[in-house]
Short mmCIF file of N, CA and C in Angstrom, two decimals:
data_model
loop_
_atom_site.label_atom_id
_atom_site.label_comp_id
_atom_site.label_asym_id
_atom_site.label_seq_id
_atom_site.Cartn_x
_atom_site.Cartn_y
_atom_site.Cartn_z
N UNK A 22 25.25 87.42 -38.47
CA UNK A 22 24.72 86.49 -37.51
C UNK A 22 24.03 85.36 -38.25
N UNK A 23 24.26 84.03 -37.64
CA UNK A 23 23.57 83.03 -38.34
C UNK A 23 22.00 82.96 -38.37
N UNK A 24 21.25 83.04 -39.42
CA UNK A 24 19.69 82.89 -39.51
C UNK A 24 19.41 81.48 -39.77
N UNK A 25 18.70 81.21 -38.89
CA UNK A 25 17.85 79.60 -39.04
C UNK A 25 16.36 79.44 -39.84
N UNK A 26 16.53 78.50 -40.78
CA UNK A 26 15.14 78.71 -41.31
C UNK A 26 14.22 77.65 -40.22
N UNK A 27 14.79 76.71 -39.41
CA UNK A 27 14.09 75.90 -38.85
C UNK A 27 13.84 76.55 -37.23
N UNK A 28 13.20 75.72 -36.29
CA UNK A 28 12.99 76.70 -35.37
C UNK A 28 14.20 76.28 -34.21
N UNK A 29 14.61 74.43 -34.20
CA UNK A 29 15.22 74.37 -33.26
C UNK A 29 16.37 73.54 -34.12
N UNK A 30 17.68 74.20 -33.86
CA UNK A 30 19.09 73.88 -34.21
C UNK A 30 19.92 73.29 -33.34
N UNK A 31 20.47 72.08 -33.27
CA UNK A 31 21.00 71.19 -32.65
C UNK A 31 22.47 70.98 -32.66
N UNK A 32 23.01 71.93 -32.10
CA UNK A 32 24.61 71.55 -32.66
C UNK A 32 25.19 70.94 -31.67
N UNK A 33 25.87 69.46 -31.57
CA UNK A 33 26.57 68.83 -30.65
C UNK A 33 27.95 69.16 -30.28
N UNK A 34 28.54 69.89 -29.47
CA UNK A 34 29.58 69.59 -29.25
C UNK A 34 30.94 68.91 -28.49
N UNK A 35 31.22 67.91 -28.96
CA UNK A 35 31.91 66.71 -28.09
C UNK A 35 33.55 66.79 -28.31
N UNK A 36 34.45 66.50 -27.04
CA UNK A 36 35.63 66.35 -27.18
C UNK A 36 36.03 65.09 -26.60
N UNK A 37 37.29 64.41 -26.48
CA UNK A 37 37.74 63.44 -25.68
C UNK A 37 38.91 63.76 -25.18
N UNK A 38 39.37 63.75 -24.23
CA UNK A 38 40.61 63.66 -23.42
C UNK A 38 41.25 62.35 -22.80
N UNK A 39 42.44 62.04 -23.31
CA UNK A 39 42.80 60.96 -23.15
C UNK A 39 44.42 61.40 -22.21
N UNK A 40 44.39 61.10 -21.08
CA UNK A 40 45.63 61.17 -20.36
C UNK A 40 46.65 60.04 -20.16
N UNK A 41 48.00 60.77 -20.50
CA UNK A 41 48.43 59.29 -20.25
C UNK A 41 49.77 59.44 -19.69
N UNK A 42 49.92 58.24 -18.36
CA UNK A 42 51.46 58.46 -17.77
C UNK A 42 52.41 58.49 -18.21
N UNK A 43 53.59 59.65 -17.85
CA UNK A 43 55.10 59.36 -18.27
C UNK A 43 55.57 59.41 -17.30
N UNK A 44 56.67 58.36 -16.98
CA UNK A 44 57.24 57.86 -15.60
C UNK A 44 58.12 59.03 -16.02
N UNK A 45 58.97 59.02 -17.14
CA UNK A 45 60.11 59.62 -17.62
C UNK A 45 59.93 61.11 -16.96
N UNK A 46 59.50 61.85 -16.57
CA UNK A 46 59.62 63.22 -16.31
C UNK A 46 59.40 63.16 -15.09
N UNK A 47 60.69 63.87 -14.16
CA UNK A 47 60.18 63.74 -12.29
C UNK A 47 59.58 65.09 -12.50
N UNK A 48 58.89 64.46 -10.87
CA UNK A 48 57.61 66.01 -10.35
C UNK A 48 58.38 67.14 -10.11
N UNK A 49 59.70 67.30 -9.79
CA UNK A 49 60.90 68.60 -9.51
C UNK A 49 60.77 69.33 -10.71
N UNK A 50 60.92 68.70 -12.00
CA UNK A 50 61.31 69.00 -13.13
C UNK A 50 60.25 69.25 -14.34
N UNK A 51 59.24 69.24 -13.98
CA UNK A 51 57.74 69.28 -14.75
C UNK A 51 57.34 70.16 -15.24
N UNK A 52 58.20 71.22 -14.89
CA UNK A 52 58.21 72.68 -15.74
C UNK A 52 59.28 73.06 -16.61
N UNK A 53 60.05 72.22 -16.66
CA UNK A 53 61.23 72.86 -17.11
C UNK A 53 60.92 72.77 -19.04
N UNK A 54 60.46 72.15 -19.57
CA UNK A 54 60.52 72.46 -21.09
C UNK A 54 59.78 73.54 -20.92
N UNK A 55 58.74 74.13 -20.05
CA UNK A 55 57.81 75.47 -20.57
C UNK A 55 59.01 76.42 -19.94
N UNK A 56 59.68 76.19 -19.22
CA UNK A 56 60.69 77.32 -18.85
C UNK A 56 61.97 77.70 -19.98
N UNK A 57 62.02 76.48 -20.35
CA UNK A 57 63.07 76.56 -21.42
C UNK A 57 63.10 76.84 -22.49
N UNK A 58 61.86 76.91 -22.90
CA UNK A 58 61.16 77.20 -24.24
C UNK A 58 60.46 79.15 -24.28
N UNK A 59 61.00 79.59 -22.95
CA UNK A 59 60.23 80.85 -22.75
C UNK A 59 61.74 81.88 -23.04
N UNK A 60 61.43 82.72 -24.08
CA UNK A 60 63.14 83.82 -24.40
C UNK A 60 63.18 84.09 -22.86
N UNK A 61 64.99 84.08 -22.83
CA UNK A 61 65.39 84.70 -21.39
C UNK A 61 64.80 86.15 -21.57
N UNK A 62 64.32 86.49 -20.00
CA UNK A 62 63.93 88.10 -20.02
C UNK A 62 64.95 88.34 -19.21
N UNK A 63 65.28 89.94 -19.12
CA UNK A 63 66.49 90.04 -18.07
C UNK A 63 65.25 90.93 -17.05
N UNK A 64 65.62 91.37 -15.92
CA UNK A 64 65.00 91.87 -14.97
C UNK A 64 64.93 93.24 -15.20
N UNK A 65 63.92 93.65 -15.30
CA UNK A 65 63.87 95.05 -15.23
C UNK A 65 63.74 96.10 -14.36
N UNK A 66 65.25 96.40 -14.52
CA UNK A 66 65.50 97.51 -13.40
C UNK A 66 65.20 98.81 -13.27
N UNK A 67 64.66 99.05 -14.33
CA UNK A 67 64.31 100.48 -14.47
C UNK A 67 63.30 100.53 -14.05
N UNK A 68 62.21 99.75 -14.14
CA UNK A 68 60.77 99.45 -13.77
C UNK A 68 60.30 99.63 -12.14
N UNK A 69 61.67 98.60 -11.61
CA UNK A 69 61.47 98.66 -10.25
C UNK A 69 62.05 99.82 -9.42
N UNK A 70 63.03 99.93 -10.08
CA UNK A 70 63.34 102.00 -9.85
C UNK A 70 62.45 102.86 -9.54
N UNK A 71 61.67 103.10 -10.63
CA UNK A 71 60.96 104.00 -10.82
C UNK A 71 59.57 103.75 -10.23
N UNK A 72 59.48 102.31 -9.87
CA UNK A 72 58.33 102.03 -8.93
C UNK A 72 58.31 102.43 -7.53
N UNK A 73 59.73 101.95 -7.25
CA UNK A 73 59.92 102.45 -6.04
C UNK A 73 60.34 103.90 -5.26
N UNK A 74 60.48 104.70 -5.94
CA UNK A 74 60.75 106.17 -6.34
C UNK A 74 59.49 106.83 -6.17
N UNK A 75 58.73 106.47 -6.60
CA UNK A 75 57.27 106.54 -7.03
C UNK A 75 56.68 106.21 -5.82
N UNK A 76 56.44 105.33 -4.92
CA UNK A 76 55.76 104.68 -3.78
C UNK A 76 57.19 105.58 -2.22
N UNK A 77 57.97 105.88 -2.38
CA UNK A 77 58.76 106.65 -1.74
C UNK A 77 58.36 108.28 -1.79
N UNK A 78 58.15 108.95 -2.63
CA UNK A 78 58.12 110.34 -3.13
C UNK A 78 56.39 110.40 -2.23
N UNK A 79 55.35 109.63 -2.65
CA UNK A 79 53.80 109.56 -2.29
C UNK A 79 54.03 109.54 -0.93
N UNK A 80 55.05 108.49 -0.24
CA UNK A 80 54.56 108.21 1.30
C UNK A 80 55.46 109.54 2.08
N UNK A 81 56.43 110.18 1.31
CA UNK A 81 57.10 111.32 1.53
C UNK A 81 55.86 112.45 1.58
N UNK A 82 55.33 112.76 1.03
CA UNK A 82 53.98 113.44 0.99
C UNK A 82 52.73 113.12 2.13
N UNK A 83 52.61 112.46 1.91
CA UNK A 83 51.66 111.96 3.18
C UNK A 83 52.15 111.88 4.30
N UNK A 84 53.32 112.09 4.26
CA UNK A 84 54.03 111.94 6.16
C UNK A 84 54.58 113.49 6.14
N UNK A 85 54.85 113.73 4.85
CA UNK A 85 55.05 115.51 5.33
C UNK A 85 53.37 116.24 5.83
N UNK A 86 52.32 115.94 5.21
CA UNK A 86 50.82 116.18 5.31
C UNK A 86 50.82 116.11 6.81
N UNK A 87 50.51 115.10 7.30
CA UNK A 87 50.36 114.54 8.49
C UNK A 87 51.41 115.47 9.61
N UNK A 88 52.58 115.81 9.52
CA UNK A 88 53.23 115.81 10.17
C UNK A 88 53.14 117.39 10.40
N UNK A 89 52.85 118.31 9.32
CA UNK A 89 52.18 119.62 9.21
C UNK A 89 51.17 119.76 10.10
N UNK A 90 50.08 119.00 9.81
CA UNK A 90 48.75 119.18 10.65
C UNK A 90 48.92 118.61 11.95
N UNK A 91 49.84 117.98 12.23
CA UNK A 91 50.26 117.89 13.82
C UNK A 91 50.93 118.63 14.56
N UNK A 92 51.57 119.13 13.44
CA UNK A 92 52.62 120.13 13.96
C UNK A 92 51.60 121.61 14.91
N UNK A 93 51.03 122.14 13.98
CA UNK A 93 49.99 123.10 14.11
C UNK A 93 48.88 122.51 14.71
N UNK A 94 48.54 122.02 14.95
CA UNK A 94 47.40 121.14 15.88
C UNK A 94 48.06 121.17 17.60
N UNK A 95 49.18 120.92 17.79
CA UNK A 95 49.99 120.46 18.95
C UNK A 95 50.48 121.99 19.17
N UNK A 96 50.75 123.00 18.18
CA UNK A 96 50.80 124.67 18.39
C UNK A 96 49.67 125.01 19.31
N UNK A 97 48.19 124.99 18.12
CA UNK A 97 47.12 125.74 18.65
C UNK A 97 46.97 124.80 19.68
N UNK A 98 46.99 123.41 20.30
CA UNK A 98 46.93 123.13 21.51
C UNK A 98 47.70 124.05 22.96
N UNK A 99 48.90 124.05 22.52
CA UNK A 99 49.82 124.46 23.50
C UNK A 99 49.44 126.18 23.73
N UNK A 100 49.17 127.08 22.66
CA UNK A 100 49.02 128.49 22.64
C UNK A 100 46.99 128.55 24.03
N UNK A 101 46.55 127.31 24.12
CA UNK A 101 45.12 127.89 24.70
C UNK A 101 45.23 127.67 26.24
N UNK A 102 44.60 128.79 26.82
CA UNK A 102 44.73 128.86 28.05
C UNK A 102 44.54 127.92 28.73
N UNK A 103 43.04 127.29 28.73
CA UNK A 103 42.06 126.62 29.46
C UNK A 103 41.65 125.77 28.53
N UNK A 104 42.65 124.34 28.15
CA UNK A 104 42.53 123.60 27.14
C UNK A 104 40.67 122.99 27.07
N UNK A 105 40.95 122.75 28.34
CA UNK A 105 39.22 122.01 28.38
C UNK A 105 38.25 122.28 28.13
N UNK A 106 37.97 123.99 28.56
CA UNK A 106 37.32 124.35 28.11
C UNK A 106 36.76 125.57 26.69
N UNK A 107 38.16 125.16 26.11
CA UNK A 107 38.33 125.84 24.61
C UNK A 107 37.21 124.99 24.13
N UNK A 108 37.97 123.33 24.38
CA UNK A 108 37.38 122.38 23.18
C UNK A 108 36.08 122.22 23.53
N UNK A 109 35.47 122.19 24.55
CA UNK A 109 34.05 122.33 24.85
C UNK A 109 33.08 123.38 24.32
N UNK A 110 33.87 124.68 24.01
CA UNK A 110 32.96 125.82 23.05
C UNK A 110 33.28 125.44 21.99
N UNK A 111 34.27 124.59 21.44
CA UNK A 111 34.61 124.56 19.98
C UNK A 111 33.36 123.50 19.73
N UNK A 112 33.44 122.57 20.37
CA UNK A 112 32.46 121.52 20.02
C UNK A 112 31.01 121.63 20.22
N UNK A 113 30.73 122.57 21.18
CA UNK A 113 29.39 122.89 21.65
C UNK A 113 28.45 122.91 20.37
N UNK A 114 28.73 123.86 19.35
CA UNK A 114 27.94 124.07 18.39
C UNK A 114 27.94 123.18 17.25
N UNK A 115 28.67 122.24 17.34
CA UNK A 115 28.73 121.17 16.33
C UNK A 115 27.66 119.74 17.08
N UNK A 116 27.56 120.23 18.44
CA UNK A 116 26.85 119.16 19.11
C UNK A 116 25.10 119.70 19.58
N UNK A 117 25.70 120.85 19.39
CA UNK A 117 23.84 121.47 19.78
C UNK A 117 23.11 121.03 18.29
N UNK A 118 23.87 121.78 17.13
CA UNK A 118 23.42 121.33 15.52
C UNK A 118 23.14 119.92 15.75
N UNK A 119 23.70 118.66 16.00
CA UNK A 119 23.77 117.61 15.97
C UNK A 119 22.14 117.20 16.63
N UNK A 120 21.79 118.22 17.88
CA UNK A 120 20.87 117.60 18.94
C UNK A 120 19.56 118.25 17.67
N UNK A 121 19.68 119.28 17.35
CA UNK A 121 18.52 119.88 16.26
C UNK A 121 18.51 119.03 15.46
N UNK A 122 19.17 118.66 14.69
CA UNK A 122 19.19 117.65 13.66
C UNK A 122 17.91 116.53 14.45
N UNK A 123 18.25 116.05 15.26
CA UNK A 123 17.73 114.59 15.73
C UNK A 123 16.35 115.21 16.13
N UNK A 124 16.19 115.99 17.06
CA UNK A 124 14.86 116.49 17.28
C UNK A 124 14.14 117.00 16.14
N UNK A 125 14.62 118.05 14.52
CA UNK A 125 13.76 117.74 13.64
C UNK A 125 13.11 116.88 12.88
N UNK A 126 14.08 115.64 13.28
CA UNK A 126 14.04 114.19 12.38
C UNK A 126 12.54 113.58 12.94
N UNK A 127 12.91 113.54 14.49
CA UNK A 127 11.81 112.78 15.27
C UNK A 127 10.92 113.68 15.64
N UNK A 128 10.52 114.85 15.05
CA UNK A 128 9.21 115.87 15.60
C UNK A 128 8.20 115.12 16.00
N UNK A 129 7.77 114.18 15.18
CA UNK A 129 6.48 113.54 15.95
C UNK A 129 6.58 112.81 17.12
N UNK A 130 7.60 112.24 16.87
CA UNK A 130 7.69 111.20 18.44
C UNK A 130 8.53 111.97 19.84
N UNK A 131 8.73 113.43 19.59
CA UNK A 131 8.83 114.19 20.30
C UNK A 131 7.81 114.93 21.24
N UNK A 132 6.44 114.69 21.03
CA UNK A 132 5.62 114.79 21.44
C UNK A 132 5.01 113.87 23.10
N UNK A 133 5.78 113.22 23.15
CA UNK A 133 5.69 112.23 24.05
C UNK A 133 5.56 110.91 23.99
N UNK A 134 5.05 110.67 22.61
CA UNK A 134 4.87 109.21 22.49
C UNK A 134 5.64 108.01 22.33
N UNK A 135 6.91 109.03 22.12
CA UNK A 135 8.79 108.08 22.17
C UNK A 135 9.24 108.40 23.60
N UNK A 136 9.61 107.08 24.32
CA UNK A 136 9.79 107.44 25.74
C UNK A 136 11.32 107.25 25.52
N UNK A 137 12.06 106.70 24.50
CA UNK A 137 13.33 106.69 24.42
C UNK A 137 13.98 108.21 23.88
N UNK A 138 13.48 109.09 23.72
CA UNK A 138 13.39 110.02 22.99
C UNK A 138 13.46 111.36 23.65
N UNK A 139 12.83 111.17 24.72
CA UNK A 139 12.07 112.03 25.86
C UNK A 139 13.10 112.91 26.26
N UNK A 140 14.03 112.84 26.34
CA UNK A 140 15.51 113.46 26.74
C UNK A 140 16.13 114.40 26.29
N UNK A 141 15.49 114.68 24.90
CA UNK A 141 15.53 115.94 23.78
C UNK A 141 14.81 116.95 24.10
N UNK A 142 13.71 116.63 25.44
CA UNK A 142 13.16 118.05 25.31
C UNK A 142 13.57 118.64 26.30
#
């Protein structure tokens, strides 16, 4: 790293840019020496093969996933007697937990002093 014996070092650095028109080259064609000057590549087919193979095989998976858990979802639907009120005991206890949750949260303002609240007891 550079050490300074002085305290403040002044280094200027200046450029100039000077632009200048060429009628000679149309705006269509304004790329073409950087194109021409670049080695031909050929397309790579193997690349996009195997990309797409790849993004096919994944969404093959995820639609077999999906299509499993519907499958058996639309079973245990069809196998319950009293659809309505299966899902109402199934959910009951995920919704009573839910109501404990909120009433331990707000213990104090369960006391009466939350009138928005009041409905928990």
């Amino acid at each position: 790293m550079f050490q300074s014996t002085t305290k403040d070092v002044e280094i200027p650095f200046t450029y100039t840019v000077k632009f200048k028109r060429n009628n000679d080259v149309r705006w269509a064609s304004r790329w073409d020496y950087i194109l021409k000057s670049l080695p031909q590549t050929r397309i790579q087919w193997f690349s996009i093969l195997n990309s797409l193979i790849i993004v096919l095989f994944l969404s093959g998976m995820v639609a077999m996933i999906l299509l499993r858990t519907l499958y058996k979802d639309i079973a245990r639907y069809n196998q319950m007697v009293d659809p309505v009120s299966e899902v109402k005991n199934r959910f009951s206890f995920r919704i009573n937990f839910l109501i404990y949750l909120i009433r331990t949260k707000h213990k104090k303002n369960l006391d009466g002093n939350c009138k928005s609240l009041n409905f928990f007891k």
